[in-house]
PDB file of C-alpha atoms in Angstrom:
ATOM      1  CA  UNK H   1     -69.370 189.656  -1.824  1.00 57.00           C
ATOM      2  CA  UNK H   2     -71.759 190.474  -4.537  1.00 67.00           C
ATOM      3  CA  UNK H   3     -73.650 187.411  -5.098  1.00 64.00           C
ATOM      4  CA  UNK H   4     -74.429 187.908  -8.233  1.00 70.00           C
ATOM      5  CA  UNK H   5     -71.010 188.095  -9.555  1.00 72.00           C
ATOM      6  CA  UNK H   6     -70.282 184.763  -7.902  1.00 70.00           C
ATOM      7  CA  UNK H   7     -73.365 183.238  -9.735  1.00 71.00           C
ATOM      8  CA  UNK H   8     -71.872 184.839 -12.792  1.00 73.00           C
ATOM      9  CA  UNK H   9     -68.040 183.179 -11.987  1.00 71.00           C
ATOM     10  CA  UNK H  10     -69.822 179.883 -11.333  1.00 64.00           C
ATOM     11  CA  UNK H  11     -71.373 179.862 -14.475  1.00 69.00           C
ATOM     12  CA  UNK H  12     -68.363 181.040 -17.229  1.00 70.00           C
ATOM     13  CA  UNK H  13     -66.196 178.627 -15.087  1.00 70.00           C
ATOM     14  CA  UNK H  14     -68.727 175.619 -15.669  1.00 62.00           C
ATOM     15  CA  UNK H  15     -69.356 176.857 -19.339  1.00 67.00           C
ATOM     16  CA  UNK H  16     -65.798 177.016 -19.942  1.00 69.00           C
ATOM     17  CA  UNK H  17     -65.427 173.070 -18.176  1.00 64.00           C
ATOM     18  CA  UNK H  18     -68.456 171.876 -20.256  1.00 67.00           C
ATOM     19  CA  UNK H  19     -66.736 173.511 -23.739  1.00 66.00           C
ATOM     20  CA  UNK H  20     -63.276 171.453 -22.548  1.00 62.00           C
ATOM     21  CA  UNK H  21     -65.047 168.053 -21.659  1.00 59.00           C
ATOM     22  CA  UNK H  22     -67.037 168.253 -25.480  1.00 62.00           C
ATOM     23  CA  UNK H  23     -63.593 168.992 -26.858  1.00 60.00           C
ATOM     24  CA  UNK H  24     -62.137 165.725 -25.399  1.00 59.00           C
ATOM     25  CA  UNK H  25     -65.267 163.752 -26.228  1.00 54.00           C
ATOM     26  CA  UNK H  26     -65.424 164.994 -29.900  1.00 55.00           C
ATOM     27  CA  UNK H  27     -61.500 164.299 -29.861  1.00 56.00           C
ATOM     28  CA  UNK H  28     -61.809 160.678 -29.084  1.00 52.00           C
ATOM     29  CA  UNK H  29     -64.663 159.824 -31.082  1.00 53.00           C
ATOM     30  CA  UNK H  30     -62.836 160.982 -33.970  1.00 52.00           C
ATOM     31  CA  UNK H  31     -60.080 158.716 -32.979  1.00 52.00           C
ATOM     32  CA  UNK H  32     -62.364 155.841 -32.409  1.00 52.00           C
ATOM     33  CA  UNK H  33     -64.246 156.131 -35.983  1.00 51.00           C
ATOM     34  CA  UNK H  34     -61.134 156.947 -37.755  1.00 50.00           C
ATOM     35  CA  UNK H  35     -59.269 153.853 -36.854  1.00 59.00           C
ATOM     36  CA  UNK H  36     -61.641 150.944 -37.953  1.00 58.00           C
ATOM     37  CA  UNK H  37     -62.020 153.128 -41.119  1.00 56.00           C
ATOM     38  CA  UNK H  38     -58.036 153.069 -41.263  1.00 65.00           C
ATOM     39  CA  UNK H  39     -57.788 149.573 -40.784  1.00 69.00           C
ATOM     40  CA  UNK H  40     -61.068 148.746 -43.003  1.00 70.00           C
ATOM     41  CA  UNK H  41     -58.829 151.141 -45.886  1.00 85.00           C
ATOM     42  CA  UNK H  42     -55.888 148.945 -45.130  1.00 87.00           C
ATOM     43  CA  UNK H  43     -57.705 145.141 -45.345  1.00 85.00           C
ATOM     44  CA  UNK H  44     -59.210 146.547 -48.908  1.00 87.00           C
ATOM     45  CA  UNK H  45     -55.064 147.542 -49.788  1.00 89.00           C
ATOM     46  CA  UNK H  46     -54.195 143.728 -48.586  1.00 92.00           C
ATOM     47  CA  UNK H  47     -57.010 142.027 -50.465  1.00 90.00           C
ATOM     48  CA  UNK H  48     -56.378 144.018 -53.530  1.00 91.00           C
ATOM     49  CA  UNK H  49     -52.468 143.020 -53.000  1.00 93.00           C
ATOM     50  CA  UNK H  50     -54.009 139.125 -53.048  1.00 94.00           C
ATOM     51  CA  UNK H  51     -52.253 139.247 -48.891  1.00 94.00           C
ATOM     52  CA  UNK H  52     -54.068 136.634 -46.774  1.00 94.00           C
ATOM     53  CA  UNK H  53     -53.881 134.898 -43.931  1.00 94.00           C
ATOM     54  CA  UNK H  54     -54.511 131.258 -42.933  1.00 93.00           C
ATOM     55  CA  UNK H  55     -56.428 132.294 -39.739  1.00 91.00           C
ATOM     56  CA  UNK H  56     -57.613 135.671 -38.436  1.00 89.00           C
ATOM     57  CA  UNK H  57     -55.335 137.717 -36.562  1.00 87.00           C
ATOM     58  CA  UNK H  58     -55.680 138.612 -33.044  1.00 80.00           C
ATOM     59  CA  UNK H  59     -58.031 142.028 -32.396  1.00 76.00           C
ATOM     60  CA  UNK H  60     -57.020 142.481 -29.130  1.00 73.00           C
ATOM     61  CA  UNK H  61     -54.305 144.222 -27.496  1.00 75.00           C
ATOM     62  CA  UNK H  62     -52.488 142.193 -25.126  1.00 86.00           C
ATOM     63  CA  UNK H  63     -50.081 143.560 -22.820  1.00 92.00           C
ATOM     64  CA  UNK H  64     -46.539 142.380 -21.951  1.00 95.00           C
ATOM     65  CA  UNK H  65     -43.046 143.842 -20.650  1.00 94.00           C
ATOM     66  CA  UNK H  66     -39.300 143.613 -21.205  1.00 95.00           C
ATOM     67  CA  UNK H  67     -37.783 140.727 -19.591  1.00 96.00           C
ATOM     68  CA  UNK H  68     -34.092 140.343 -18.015  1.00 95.00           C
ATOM     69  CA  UNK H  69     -32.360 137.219 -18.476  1.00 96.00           C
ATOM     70  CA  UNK H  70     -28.859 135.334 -17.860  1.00 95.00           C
ATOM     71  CA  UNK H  71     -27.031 132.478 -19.842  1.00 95.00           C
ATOM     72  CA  UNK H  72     -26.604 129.345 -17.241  1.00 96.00           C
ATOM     73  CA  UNK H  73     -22.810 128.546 -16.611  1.00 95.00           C
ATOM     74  CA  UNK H  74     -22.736 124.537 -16.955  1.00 95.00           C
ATOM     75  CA  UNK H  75     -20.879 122.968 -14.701  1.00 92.00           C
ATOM     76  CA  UNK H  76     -19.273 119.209 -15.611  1.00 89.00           C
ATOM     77  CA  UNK H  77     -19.005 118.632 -12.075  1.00 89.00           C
ATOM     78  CA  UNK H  78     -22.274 119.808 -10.915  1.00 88.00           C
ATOM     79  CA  UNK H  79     -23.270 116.921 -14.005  1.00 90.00           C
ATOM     80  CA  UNK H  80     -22.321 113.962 -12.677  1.00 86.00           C
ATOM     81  CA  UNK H  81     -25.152 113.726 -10.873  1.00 84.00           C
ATOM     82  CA  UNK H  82     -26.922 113.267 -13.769  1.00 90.00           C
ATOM     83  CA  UNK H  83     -24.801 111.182 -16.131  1.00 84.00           C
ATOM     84  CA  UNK H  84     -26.317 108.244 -15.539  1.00 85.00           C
ATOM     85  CA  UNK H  85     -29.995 109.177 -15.640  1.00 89.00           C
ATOM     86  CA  UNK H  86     -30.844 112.253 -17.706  1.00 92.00           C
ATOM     87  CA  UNK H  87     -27.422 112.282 -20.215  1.00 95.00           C
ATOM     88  CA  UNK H  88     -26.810 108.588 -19.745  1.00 94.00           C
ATOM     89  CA  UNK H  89     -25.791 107.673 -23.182  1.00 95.00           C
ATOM     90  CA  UNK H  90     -23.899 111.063 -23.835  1.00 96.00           C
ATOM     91  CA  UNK H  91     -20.544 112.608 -23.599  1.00 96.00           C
ATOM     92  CA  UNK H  92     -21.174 115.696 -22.199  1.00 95.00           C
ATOM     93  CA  UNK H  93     -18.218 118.697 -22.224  1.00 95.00           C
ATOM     94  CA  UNK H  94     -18.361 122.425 -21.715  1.00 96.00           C
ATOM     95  CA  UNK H  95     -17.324 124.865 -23.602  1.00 96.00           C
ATOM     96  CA  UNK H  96     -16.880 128.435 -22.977  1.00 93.00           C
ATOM     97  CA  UNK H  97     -18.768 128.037 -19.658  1.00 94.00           C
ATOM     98  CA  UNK H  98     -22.163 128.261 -21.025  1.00 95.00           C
ATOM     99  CA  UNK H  99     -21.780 125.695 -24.236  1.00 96.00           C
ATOM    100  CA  UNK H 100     -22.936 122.267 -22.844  1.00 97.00           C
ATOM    101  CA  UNK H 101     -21.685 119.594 -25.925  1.00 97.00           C
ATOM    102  CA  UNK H 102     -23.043 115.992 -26.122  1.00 97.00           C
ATOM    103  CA  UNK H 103     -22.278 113.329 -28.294  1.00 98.00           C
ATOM    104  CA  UNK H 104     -24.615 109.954 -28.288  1.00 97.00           C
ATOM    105  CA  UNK H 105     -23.384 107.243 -27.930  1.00 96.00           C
ATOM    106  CA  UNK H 106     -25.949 105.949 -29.609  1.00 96.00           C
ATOM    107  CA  UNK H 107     -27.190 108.041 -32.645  1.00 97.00           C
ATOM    108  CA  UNK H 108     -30.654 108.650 -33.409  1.00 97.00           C
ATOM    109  CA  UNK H 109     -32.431 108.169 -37.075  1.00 96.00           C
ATOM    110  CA  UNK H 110     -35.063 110.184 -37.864  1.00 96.00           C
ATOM    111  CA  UNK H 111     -36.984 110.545 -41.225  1.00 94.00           C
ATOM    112  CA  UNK H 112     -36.400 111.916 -44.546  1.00 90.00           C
ATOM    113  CA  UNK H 113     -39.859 114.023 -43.497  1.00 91.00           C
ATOM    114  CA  UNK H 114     -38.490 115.431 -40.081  1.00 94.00           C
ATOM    115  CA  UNK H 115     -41.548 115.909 -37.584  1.00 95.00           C
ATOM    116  CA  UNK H 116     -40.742 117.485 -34.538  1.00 96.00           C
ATOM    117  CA  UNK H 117     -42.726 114.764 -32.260  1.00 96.00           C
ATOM    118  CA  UNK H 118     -39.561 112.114 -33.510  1.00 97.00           C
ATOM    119  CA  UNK H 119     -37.673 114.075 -30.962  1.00 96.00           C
ATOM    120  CA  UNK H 120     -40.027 114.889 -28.507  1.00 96.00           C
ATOM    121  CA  UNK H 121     -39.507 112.167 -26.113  1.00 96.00           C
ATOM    122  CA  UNK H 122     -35.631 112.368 -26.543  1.00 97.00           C
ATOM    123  CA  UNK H 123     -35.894 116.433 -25.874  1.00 97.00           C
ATOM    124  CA  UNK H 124     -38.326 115.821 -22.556  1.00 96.00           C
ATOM    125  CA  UNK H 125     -36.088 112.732 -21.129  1.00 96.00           C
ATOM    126  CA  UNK H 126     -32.233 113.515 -22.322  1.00 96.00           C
ATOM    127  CA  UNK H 127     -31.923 116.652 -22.535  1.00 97.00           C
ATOM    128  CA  UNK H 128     -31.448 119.139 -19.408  1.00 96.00           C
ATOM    129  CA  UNK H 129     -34.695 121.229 -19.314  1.00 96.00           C
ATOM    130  CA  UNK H 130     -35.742 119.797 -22.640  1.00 97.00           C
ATOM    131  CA  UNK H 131     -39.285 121.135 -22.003  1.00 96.00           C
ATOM    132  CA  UNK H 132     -38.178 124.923 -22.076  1.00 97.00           C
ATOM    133  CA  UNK H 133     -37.107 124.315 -25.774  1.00 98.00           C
ATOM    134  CA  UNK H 134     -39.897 124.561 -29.066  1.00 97.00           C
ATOM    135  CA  UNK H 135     -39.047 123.584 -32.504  1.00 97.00           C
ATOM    136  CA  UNK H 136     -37.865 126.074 -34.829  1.00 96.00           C
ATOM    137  CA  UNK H 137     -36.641 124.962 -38.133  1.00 94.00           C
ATOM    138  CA  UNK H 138     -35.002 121.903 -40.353  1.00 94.00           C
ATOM    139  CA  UNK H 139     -33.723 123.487 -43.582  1.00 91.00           C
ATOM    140  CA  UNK H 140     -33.686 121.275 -46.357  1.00 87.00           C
ATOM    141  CA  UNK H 141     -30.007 121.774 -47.195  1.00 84.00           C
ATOM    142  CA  UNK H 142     -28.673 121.689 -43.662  1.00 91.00           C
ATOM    143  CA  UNK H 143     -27.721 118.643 -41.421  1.00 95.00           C
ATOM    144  CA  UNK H 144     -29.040 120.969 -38.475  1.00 97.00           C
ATOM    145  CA  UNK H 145     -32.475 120.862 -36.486  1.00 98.00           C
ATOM    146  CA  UNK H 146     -32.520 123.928 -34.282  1.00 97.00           C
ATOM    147  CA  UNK H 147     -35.113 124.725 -31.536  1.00 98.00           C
ATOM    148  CA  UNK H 148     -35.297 128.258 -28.926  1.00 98.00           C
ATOM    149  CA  UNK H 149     -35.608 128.488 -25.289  1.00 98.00           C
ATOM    150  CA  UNK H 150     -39.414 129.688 -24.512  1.00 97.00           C
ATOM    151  CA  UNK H 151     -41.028 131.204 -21.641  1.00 96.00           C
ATOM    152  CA  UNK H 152     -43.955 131.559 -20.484  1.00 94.00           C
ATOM    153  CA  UNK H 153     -45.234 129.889 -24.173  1.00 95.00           C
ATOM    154  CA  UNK H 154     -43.518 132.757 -25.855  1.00 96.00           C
ATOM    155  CA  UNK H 155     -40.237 131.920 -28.032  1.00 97.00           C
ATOM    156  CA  UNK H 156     -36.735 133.650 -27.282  1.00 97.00           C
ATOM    157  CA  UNK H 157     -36.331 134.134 -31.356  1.00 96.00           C
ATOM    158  CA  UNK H 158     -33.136 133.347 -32.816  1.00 95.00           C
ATOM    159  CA  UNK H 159     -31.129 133.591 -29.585  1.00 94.00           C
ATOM    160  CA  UNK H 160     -27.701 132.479 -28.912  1.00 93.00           C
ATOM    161  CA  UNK H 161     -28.258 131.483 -25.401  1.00 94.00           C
ATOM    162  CA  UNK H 162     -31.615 130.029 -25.364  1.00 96.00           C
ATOM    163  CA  UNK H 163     -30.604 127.036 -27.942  1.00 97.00           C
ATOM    164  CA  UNK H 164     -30.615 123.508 -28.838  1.00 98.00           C
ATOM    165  CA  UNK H 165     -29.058 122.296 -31.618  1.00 98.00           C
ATOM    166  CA  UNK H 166     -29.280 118.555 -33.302  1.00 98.00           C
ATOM    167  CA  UNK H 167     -26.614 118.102 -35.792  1.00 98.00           C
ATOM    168  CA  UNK H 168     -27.152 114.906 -38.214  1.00 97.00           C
ATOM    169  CA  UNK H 169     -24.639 112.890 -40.083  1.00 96.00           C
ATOM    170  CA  UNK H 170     -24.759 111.690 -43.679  1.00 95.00           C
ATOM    171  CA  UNK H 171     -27.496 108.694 -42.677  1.00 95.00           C
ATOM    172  CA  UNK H 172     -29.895 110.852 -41.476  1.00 95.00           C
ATOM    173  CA  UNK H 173     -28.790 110.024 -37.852  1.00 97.00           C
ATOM    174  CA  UNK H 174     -28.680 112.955 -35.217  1.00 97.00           C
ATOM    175  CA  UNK H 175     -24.923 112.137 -33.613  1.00 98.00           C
ATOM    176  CA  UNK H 176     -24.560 115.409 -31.104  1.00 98.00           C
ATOM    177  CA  UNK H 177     -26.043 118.605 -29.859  1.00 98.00           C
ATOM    178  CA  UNK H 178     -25.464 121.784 -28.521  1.00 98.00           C
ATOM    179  CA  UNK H 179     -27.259 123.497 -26.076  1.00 98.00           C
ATOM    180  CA  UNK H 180     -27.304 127.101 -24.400  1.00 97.00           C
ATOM    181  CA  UNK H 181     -30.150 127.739 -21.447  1.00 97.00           C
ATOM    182  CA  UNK H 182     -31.198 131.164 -20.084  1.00 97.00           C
ATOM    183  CA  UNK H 183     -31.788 131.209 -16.681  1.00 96.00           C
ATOM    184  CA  UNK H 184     -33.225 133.736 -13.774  1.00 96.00           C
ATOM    185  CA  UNK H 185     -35.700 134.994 -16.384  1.00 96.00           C
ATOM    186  CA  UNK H 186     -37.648 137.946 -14.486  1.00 93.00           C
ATOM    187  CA  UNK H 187     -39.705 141.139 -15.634  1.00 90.00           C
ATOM    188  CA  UNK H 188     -37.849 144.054 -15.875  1.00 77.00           C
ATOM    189  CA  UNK H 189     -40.821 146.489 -16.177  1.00 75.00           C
ATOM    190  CA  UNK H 190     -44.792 146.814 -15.531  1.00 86.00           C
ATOM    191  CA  UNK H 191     -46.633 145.347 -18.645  1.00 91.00           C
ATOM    192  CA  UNK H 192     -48.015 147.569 -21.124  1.00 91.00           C
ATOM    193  CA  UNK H 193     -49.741 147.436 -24.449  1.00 92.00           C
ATOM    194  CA  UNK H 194     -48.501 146.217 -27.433  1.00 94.00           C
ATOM    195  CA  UNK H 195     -49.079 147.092 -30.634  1.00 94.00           C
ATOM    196  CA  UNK H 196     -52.051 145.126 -32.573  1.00 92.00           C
ATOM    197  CA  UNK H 197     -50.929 142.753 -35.332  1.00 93.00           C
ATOM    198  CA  UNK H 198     -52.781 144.082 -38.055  1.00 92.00           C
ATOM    199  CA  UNK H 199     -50.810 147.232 -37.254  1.00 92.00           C
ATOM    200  CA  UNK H 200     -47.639 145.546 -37.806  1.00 94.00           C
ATOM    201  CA  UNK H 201     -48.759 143.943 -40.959  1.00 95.00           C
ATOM    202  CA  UNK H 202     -49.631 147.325 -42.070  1.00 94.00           C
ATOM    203  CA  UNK H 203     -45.588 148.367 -41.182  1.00 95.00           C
ATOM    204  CA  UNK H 204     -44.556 145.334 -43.207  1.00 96.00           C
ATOM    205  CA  UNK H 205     -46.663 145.876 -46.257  1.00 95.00           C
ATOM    206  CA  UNK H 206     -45.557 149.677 -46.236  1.00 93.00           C
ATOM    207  CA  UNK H 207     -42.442 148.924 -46.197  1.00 93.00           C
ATOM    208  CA  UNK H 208     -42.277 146.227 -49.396  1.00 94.00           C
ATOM    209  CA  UNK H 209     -41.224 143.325 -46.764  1.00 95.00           C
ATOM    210  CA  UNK H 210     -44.737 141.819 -46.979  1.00 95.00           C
ATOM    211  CA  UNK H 211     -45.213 140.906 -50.930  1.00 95.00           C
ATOM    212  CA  UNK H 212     -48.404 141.158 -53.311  1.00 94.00           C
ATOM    213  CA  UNK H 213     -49.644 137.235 -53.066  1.00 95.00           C
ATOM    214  CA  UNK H 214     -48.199 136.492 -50.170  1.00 96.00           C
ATOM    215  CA  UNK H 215     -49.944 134.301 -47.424  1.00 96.00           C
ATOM    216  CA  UNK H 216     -49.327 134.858 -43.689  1.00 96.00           C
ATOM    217  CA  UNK H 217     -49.641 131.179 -42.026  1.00 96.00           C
ATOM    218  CA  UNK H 218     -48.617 132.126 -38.483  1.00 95.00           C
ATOM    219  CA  UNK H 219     -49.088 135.101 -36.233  1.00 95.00           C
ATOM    220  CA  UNK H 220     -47.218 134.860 -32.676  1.00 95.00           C
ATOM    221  CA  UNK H 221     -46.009 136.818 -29.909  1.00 96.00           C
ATOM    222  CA  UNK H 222     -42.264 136.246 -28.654  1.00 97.00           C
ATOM    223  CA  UNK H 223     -39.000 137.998 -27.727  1.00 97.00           C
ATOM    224  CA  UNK H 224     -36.365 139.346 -29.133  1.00 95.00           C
ATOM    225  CA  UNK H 225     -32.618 140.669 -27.669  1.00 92.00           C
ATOM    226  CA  UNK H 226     -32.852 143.928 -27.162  1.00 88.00           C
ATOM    227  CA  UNK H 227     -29.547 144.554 -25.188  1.00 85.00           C
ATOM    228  CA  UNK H 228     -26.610 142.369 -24.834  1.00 80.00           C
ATOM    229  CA  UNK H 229     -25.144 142.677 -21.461  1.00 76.00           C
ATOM    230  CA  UNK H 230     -21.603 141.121 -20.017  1.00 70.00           C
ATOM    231  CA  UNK H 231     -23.341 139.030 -18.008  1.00 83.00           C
ATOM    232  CA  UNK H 232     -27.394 139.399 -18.961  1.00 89.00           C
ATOM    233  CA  UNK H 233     -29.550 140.586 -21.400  1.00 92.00           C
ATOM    234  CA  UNK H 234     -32.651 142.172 -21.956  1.00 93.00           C
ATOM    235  CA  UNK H 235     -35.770 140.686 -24.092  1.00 95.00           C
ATOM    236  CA  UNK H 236     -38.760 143.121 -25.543  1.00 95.00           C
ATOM    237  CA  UNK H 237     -41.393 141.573 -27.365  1.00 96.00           C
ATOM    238  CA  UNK H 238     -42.008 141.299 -30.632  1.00 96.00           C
ATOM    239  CA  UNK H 239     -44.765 140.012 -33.471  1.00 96.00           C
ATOM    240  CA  UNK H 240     -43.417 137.220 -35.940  1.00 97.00           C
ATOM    241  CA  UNK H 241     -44.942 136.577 -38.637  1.00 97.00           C
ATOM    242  CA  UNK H 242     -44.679 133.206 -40.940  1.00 96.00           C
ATOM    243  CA  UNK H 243     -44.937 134.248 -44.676  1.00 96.00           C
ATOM    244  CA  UNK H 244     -45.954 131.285 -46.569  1.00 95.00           C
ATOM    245  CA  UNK H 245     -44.655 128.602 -44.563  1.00 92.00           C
ATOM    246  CA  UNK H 246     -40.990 129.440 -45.059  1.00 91.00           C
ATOM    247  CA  UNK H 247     -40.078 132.983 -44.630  1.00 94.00           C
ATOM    248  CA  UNK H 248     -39.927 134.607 -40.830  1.00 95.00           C
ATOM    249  CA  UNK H 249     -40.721 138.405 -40.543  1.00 96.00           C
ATOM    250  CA  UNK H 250     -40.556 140.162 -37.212  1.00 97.00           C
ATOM    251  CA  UNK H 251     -41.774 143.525 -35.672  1.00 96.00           C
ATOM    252  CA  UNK H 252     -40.668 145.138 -32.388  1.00 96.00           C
ATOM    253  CA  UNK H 253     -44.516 144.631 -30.510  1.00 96.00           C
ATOM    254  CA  UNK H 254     -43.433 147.991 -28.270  1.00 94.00           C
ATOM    255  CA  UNK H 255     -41.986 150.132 -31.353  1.00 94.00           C
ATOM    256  CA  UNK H 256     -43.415 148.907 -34.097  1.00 94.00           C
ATOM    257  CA  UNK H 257     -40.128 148.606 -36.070  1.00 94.00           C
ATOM    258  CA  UNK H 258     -39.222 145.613 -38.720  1.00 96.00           C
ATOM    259  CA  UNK H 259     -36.247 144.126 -36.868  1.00 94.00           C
ATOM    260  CA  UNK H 260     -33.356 141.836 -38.614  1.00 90.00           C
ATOM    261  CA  UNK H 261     -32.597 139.343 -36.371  1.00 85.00           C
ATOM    262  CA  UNK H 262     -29.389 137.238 -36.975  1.00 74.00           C
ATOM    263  CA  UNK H 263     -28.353 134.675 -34.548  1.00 59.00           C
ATOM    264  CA  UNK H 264     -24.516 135.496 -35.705  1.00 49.00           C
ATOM    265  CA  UNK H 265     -23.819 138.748 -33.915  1.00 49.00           C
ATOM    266  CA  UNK H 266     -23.194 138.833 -30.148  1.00 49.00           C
ATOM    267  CA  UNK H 267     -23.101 142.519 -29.365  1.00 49.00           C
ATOM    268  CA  UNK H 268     -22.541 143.643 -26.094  1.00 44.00           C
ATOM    269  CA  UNK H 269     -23.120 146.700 -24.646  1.00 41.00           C
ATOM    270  CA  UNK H 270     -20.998 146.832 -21.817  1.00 37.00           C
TER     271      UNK H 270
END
């Protein structure tokens, strides 16, 4: 062969690889410089709006996966064996299988000021796998002091069967609970990223569920139901936010959608 036609293939293929590689390198340094600009454009759109937050968010991107999970079915038989130690005090029935119902014997007062801690001892000691539930709320106007199944440090949010519920009489006194449990908890997927808080923020501000003056006091990573199955369901994660103390905003941490949870609907999918 001619060798100086190979020379000249060898050099319009490497000119044509070194014109590719620039593309891709001018590519992502445009991505790069445009996104701190996009978020610097976005902080100045918050501070303007009077939005802040009570500690900085999070700049990384942390990974996670979907998770597969199944309510526990009690069994009052498989109980005895702890009636007299853990629920010793407590009747204890079932309902619906995965429903476990006590009512103390002796009921427990607790302040006008709820703290969680007044029930941490109770929670750890009386309660079966009391240390996979965190404190969620105490509304002023209810006689109910709910807390959520976690994992892993991360809260299942507003879910049905990963619950413990106090309910209080008219003196204050907490006089039964309810509790649901999920069990086999296990990754469904590979983790991957998530989406970066401030990027959420940005979806809730867009959207008008984030309001001029309003101050974000807690930033967290969770779960959410994603699927309701017959007999499982599956768990994505998602960003909640705490708007001033009171209000709780969530967005899907894999989507980046505002999600509506509501711990009244069951569906199932199948």
């Amino acid at each position: 062969m001619d060798w100086s036609k190979i020379k000249t293939i060898f050099i319009l293929t490497f000119l044509v690889l070194d014109i590719y590689l620039m593309y891709e390198f001018f590519k992502l340094k445009e991505a790069s410089e445009f996104e701190p600009v996009a978020q610097a454009s976005l902080e100045k759109q918050l501070k303007s709006a009077e939005i802040t937050f009570e500690s900085p968010l999070p700049k990384s991107n942390p990974k996670d996966r979907y998770l597969r999970a199944k309510p526990v079915e009690f069994d009052i038989e498989n109980l005895e064996g702890v009636k007299d130690t853990k629920l010793e005090g407590q009747e204890i029935t079932i309902s619906e299988g995965t429903t476990l119902n006590s009512i103390l014997d002796e009921p427990i007062k607790i302040s006008d000021k709820f703290n969680p801690s007044e029930l941490s001892a109770f929670i750890k000691n009386r309660v079966l796998f009391g240390d996979q539930y965190r404190f969620w709320d105490k509304p002023e106007d209810s006689n109910k002091i709910t807390y959520y199944q976690e994992f892993e440090d991360k809260m299942f949010y507003k879910n049905l069967n990963g619950e413990l519920t106090f309910y209080l009489n008219d003196e204050n006194k907490i006089v039964s609970y309810t509790q649901t449990l999920l069990e086999k908890i296990e990754s469904k997927e590979e983790s991957e990223k998530v989406i970066q808080p401030i990027k959420a923020v940005e979806t809730l501000y867009k959207n008008g569920s984030l309001l001029p003056k309003s101050k974000i006091t807690n930033v967290e990573l969770g779960y959410f139901t994603f699927v309701h199955l017959s007999s499982s369901q599956l768990l994505t994660p998602a960003w909640r936010f705490v708007i001033n103390g009171e209000e709780n905003l969530f967005v899907d941490a894999f989507e980046g959608k505002i999600i509506q949870l509501n711990n009244e609907e069951k569906k199932i999918v199948e």
